[in-house]
Amino acid sequence: MGAKLITKHFNFKEEEIAAGKYNAWELIQPLWHTVSIYDGLEQYYQDLKPFSQAQRRLLALFWYDSEVCNGGHHQFFSNSTGIVWKDALDCMEMIGAGQYAQNLQKAVNLFGGSVPFEREERNAALDQLCQREGFGVFGEMDDFYYSEECIGQRMDEYVTLHPAQFVLQGNYPCYEF
């Protein structure tokens, strides 16, 4: 039997978050199927309105991590997930992962210091970059990311130390297995 999208009630309380009852991944589940990264920047911002800035940033870092671990920075920027690059960068700084932030900033700098949020523009810029620098242009940044400790531990530590930023109660879509 496959996964089924259902509506689930979430109730993340500050004292439970502080006690470590939830990890970072569990805390962004309400956002994972609520916030669209596929329908453009305006829709992305609209979907994020009910959530805190810390939740937004954490979601972005999970998207970044999943894409880079699967196919490197090229995959991250070429897919819809590239829309979250700035929030992922801000999250790295927020959780004290300065080396990770510097690594992502190095990739962003290859685009001239900013990456287009609109997917077609971003892919055109990515194509130009790869034509100019070669397809392996992100190799150094990918190698750094793969060689470092898992950023998930830093996210978990951050939510435990800043539980008020992740308090949430409400009904949101999620998958039931």
PDB file of C-alpha atoms in Angstrom:
ATOM      1  CA  MET A   1       0.000   0.000   0.000  1.00  0.00           C
ATOM      2  CA  GLY A   2       1.400   3.412  -0.958  1.00  0.00           C
ATOM      3  CA  ALA A   3       1.469   6.708   0.806  1.00  0.00           C
ATOM      4  CA  LYS A   4      -1.749   8.721   1.056  1.00  0.00           C
ATOM      5  CA  LEU A   5      -1.988  12.488   1.514  1.00  0.00           C
ATOM      6  CA  ILE A   6      -4.131  13.268   4.549  1.00  0.00           C
ATOM      7  CA  THR A   7      -4.787  16.236   6.809  1.00  0.00           C
ATOM      8  CA  LYS A   8      -3.166  15.920  10.214  1.00  0.00           C
ATOM      9  CA  HIS A   9      -3.358  18.051  13.340  1.00  0.00           C
ATOM     10  CA  PHE A  10       0.024  19.285  14.545  1.00  0.00           C
ATOM     11  CA  ASN A  11       0.583  20.740  18.000  1.00  0.00           C
ATOM     12  CA  PHE A  12       4.214  21.627  18.606  1.00  0.00           C
ATOM     13  CA  LYS A  13       4.550  23.112  22.094  1.00  0.00           C
ATOM     14  CA  GLU A  14       7.541  25.154  23.204  1.00  0.00           C
ATOM     15  CA  GLU A  15       8.350  23.039  26.248  1.00  0.00           C
ATOM     16  CA  GLU A  16       8.205  19.796  24.222  1.00  0.00           C
ATOM     17  CA  ILE A  17      10.454  21.234  21.504  1.00  0.00           C
ATOM     18  CA  ALA A  18      12.940  22.423  24.136  1.00  0.00           C
ATOM     19  CA  ALA A  19      12.924  18.948  25.701  1.00  0.00           C
ATOM     20  CA  GLY A  20      13.897  17.427  22.342  1.00  0.00           C
ATOM     21  CA  LYS A  21      10.594  15.644  21.667  1.00  0.00           C
ATOM     22  CA  TYR A  22      10.759  16.703  18.001  1.00  0.00           C
ATOM     23  CA  ASN A  23      13.664  16.891  15.604  1.00  0.00           C
ATOM     24  CA  ALA A  24      13.949  19.578  12.947  1.00  0.00           C
ATOM     25  CA  TRP A  25      12.516  17.359  10.210  1.00  0.00           C
ATOM     26  CA  GLU A  26       9.367  16.658  12.243  1.00  0.00           C
ATOM     27  CA  LEU A  27       8.898  20.368  12.901  1.00  0.00           C
ATOM     28  CA  ILE A  28       8.843  21.339   9.236  1.00  0.00           C
ATOM     29  CA  GLN A  29       6.427  18.604   8.165  1.00  0.00           C
ATOM     30  CA  PRO A  30       3.443  21.001   8.172  1.00  0.00           C
ATOM     31  CA  LEU A  31       5.319  23.185   5.671  1.00  0.00           C
ATOM     32  CA  TRP A  32       6.626  20.374   3.454  1.00  0.00           C
ATOM     33  CA  HIS A  33       3.299  19.737   1.711  1.00  0.00           C
ATOM     34  CA  THR A  34       1.796  23.197   2.266  1.00  0.00           C
ATOM     35  CA  VAL A  35       4.452  25.469   0.753  1.00  0.00           C
ATOM     36  CA  SER A  36       4.803  25.295  -3.023  1.00  0.00           C
ATOM     37  CA  ILE A  37       8.237  25.642  -4.553  1.00  0.00           C
ATOM     38  CA  TYR A  38       6.777  24.874  -7.979  1.00  0.00           C
ATOM     39  CA  ASP A  39       4.447  27.808  -8.635  1.00  0.00           C
ATOM     40  CA  GLY A  40       6.793  30.790  -8.548  1.00  0.00           C
ATOM     41  CA  LEU A  41       8.083  33.226  -5.980  1.00  0.00           C
ATOM     42  CA  GLU A  42       4.771  34.965  -5.304  1.00  0.00           C
ATOM     43  CA  GLN A  43       3.031  31.674  -4.455  1.00  0.00           C
ATOM     44  CA  TYR A  44       6.018  30.563  -2.359  1.00  0.00           C
ATOM     45  CA  TYR A  45       5.795  33.747  -0.273  1.00  0.00           C
ATOM     46  CA  GLN A  46       2.015  33.459   0.004  1.00  0.00           C
ATOM     47  CA  ASP A  47       2.228  29.868   1.246  1.00  0.00           C
ATOM     48  CA  LEU A  48       4.827  30.853   3.849  1.00  0.00           C
ATOM     49  CA  LYS A  49       2.693  33.562   5.507  1.00  0.00           C
ATOM     50  CA  PRO A  50       1.293  31.364   8.319  1.00  0.00           C
ATOM     51  CA  PHE A  51       4.763  30.222   9.351  1.00  0.00           C
ATOM     52  CA  SER A  52       7.642  31.815  11.246  1.00  0.00           C
ATOM     53  CA  GLN A  53      10.820  33.021   9.591  1.00  0.00           C
ATOM     54  CA  ALA A  54      12.752  30.241  11.325  1.00  0.00           C
ATOM     55  CA  GLN A  55      10.336  27.600   9.987  1.00  0.00           C
ATOM     56  CA  ARG A  56      10.643  29.082   6.502  1.00  0.00           C
ATOM     57  CA  ARG A  57      14.425  28.999   6.633  1.00  0.00           C
ATOM     58  CA  LEU A  58      14.531  25.471   7.994  1.00  0.00           C
ATOM     59  CA  LEU A  59      12.255  24.264   5.198  1.00  0.00           C
ATOM     60  CA  ALA A  60      14.571  25.858   2.649  1.00  0.00           C
ATOM     61  CA  LEU A  61      17.630  24.218   4.155  1.00  0.00           C
ATOM     62  CA  PHE A  62      15.943  20.814   4.035  1.00  0.00           C
ATOM     63  CA  TRP A  63      15.161  21.367   0.344  1.00  0.00           C
ATOM     64  CA  TYR A  64      18.752  22.465  -0.299  1.00  0.00           C
ATOM     65  CA  ASP A  65      20.198  19.509   1.597  1.00  0.00           C
ATOM     66  CA  SER A  66      18.000  16.955  -0.152  1.00  0.00           C
ATOM     67  CA  GLU A  67      18.866  18.264  -3.614  1.00  0.00           C
ATOM     68  CA  VAL A  68      22.599  18.755  -3.071  1.00  0.00           C
ATOM     69  CA  CYS A  69      22.937  15.316  -1.483  1.00  0.00           C
ATOM     70  CA  ASN A  70      21.064  13.805  -4.434  1.00  0.00           C
ATOM     71  CA  GLY A  71      22.658  15.599  -7.366  1.00  0.00           C
ATOM     72  CA  GLY A  72      24.856  18.453  -6.247  1.00  0.00           C
ATOM     73  CA  HIS A  73      24.484  22.202  -6.550  1.00  0.00           C
ATOM     74  CA  HIS A  74      23.694  21.933 -10.245  1.00  0.00           C
ATOM     75  CA  GLN A  75      20.595  19.880  -9.444  1.00  0.00           C
ATOM     76  CA  PHE A  76      19.593  22.245  -6.644  1.00  0.00           C
ATOM     77  CA  PHE A  77      19.740  25.327  -8.850  1.00  0.00           C
ATOM     78  CA  SER A  78      18.172  23.691 -11.929  1.00  0.00           C
ATOM     79  CA  ASN A  79      15.156  22.237 -10.120  1.00  0.00           C
ATOM     80  CA  SER A  80      12.235  24.117  -8.609  1.00  0.00           C
ATOM     81  CA  THR A  81      14.093  23.995  -5.309  1.00  0.00           C
ATOM     82  CA  GLY A  82      16.455  26.701  -6.534  1.00  0.00           C
ATOM     83  CA  ILE A  83      13.765  29.192  -5.513  1.00  0.00           C
ATOM     84  CA  VAL A  84      14.794  28.697  -1.862  1.00  0.00           C
ATOM     85  CA  TRP A  85      18.515  29.475  -2.239  1.00  0.00           C
ATOM     86  CA  LYS A  86      18.394  32.750  -0.261  1.00  0.00           C
ATOM     87  CA  ASP A  87      16.331  31.249   2.569  1.00  0.00           C
ATOM     88  CA  ALA A  88      18.712  28.263   2.734  1.00  0.00           C
ATOM     89  CA  LEU A  89      21.677  30.626   2.945  1.00  0.00           C
ATOM     90  CA  ASP A  90      19.948  32.631   5.681  1.00  0.00           C
ATOM     91  CA  CYS A  91      19.208  29.406   7.568  1.00  0.00           C
ATOM     92  CA  MET A  92      22.837  28.344   7.487  1.00  0.00           C
ATOM     93  CA  GLU A  93      23.774  31.656   9.066  1.00  0.00           C
ATOM     94  CA  MET A  94      20.880  31.419  11.540  1.00  0.00           C
ATOM     95  CA  ILE A  95      21.979  27.997  12.840  1.00  0.00           C
ATOM     96  CA  GLY A  96      25.642  28.966  13.031  1.00  0.00           C
ATOM     97  CA  ALA A  97      26.789  26.921  10.050  1.00  0.00           C
ATOM     98  CA  GLY A  98      29.122  29.595   8.700  1.00  0.00           C
ATOM     99  CA  GLN A  99      31.268  27.252   6.608  1.00  0.00           C
ATOM    100  CA  TYR A 100      28.167  25.919   4.886  1.00  0.00           C
ATOM    101  CA  ALA A 101      26.958  29.477   4.244  1.00  0.00           C
ATOM    102  CA  GLN A 102      30.342  30.410   2.761  1.00  0.00           C
ATOM    103  CA  ASN A 103      30.193  27.340   0.531  1.00  0.00           C
ATOM    104  CA  LEU A 104      26.714  28.166  -0.783  1.00  0.00           C
ATOM    105  CA  GLN A 105      27.701  31.828  -1.177  1.00  0.00           C
ATOM    106  CA  LYS A 106      30.630  30.688  -3.317  1.00  0.00           C
ATOM    107  CA  ALA A 107      28.136  28.929  -5.613  1.00  0.00           C
ATOM    108  CA  VAL A 108      25.893  32.007  -5.662  1.00  0.00           C
ATOM    109  CA  ASN A 109      28.865  34.198  -6.509  1.00  0.00           C
ATOM    110  CA  LEU A 110      29.382  32.182  -9.677  1.00  0.00           C
ATOM    111  CA  PHE A 111      26.069  33.678 -10.819  1.00  0.00           C
ATOM    112  CA  GLY A 112      27.341  37.180 -10.086  1.00  0.00           C
ATOM    113  CA  GLY A 113      26.254  37.334  -6.435  1.00  0.00           C
ATOM    114  CA  SER A 114      22.551  36.543  -6.878  1.00  0.00           C
ATOM    115  CA  VAL A 115      20.616  33.693  -8.454  1.00  0.00           C
ATOM    116  CA  PRO A 116      17.347  34.346 -10.324  1.00  0.00           C
ATOM    117  CA  PHE A 117      14.325  33.120  -8.395  1.00  0.00           C
ATOM    118  CA  GLU A 118      12.291  32.459 -11.543  1.00  0.00           C
ATOM    119  CA  ARG A 119      13.116  28.954 -12.761  1.00  0.00           C
ATOM    120  CA  GLU A 120      13.454  29.708 -16.476  1.00  0.00           C
ATOM    121  CA  GLU A 121      15.751  32.661 -15.770  1.00  0.00           C
ATOM    122  CA  ARG A 122      17.734  30.606 -13.278  1.00  0.00           C
ATOM    123  CA  ASN A 123      18.183  27.752 -15.764  1.00  0.00           C
ATOM    124  CA  ALA A 124      19.246  30.178 -18.508  1.00  0.00           C
ATOM    125  CA  ALA A 125      21.831  31.660 -16.119  1.00  0.00           C
ATOM    126  CA  LEU A 126      22.913  28.154 -15.121  1.00  0.00           C
ATOM    127  CA  ASP A 127      23.325  27.153 -18.768  1.00  0.00           C
ATOM    128  CA  GLN A 128      25.443  30.240 -19.432  1.00  0.00           C
ATOM    129  CA  LEU A 129      27.553  29.520 -16.357  1.00  0.00           C
ATOM    130  CA  CYS A 130      28.140  25.920 -17.389  1.00  0.00           C
ATOM    131  CA  GLN A 131      28.999  26.923 -20.953  1.00  0.00           C
ATOM    132  CA  ARG A 132      31.515  29.439 -19.617  1.00  0.00           C
ATOM    133  CA  GLU A 133      32.999  27.402 -16.734  1.00  0.00           C
ATOM    134  CA  GLY A 134      32.136  23.797 -17.609  1.00  0.00           C
ATOM    135  CA  PHE A 135      29.551  21.428 -16.167  1.00  0.00           C
ATOM    136  CA  GLY A 136      31.758  20.632 -13.171  1.00  0.00           C
ATOM    137  CA  VAL A 137      31.718  24.269 -12.062  1.00  0.00           C
ATOM    138  CA  PHE A 138      30.178  23.311  -8.700  1.00  0.00           C
ATOM    139  CA  GLY A 139      32.553  20.402  -8.057  1.00  0.00           C
ATOM    140  CA  GLU A 140      34.498  22.121  -5.289  1.00  0.00           C
ATOM    141  CA  MET A 141      31.296  23.214  -3.514  1.00  0.00           C
ATOM    142  CA  ASP A 142      29.761  19.741  -3.870  1.00  0.00           C
ATOM    143  CA  ASP A 143      32.918  18.081  -2.522  1.00  0.00           C
ATOM    144  CA  PHE A 144      32.931  20.400   0.485  1.00  0.00           C
ATOM    145  CA  TYR A 145      29.276  19.698   1.245  1.00  0.00           C
ATOM    146  CA  TYR A 146      29.701  15.931   0.993  1.00  0.00           C
ATOM    147  CA  SER A 147      32.808  15.921   3.181  1.00  0.00           C
ATOM    148  CA  GLU A 148      31.385  17.900   6.083  1.00  0.00           C
ATOM    149  CA  GLU A 149      29.321  16.690   9.018  1.00  0.00           C
ATOM    150  CA  CYS A 150      25.611  16.290   8.473  1.00  0.00           C
ATOM    151  CA  ILE A 151      23.894  19.656   8.723  1.00  0.00           C
ATOM    152  CA  GLY A 152      20.825  17.918  10.190  1.00  0.00           C
ATOM    153  CA  GLN A 153      22.471  17.764  13.613  1.00  0.00           C
ATOM    154  CA  ARG A 154      22.949  21.540  13.593  1.00  0.00           C
ATOM    155  CA  MET A 155      19.305  22.032  12.659  1.00  0.00           C
ATOM    156  CA  ASP A 156      18.198  19.751  15.500  1.00  0.00           C
ATOM    157  CA  GLU A 157      20.385  21.623  17.993  1.00  0.00           C
ATOM    158  CA  TYR A 158      19.036  24.970  16.810  1.00  0.00           C
ATOM    159  CA  VAL A 159      15.369  24.035  17.245  1.00  0.00           C
ATOM    160  CA  THR A 160      15.999  22.702  20.742  1.00  0.00           C
ATOM    161  CA  LEU A 161      17.752  25.958  21.729  1.00  0.00           C
ATOM    162  CA  HIS A 162      15.109  28.199  20.070  1.00  0.00           C
ATOM    163  CA  PRO A 163      11.829  26.347  20.612  1.00  0.00           C
ATOM    164  CA  ALA A 164       9.574  29.425  20.559  1.00  0.00           C
ATOM    165  CA  GLN A 165      10.398  29.912  16.862  1.00  0.00           C
ATOM    166  CA  PHE A 166       8.861  26.530  16.003  1.00  0.00           C
ATOM    167  CA  VAL A 167       5.661  26.484  18.039  1.00  0.00           C
ATOM    168  CA  LEU A 168       2.767  25.541  15.774  1.00  0.00           C
ATOM    169  CA  GLN A 169      -0.779  24.311  16.077  1.00  0.00           C
ATOM    170  CA  GLY A 170      -3.135  23.525  13.242  1.00  0.00           C
ATOM    171  CA  ASN A 171      -4.219  21.139  10.512  1.00  0.00           C
ATOM    172  CA  TYR A 172      -1.852  20.599   7.606  1.00  0.00           C
ATOM    173  CA  PRO A 173      -1.406  18.054   4.818  1.00  0.00           C
ATOM    174  CA  CYS A 174       1.033  15.199   5.309  1.00  0.00           C
ATOM    175  CA  TYR A 175       1.560  11.698   4.011  1.00  0.00           C
ATOM    176  CA  GLU A 176       0.376   8.623   5.853  1.00  0.00           C
ATOM    177  CA  PHE A 177       2.219   5.399   5.117  1.00  0.00           C
TER     178      PHE A 177
END
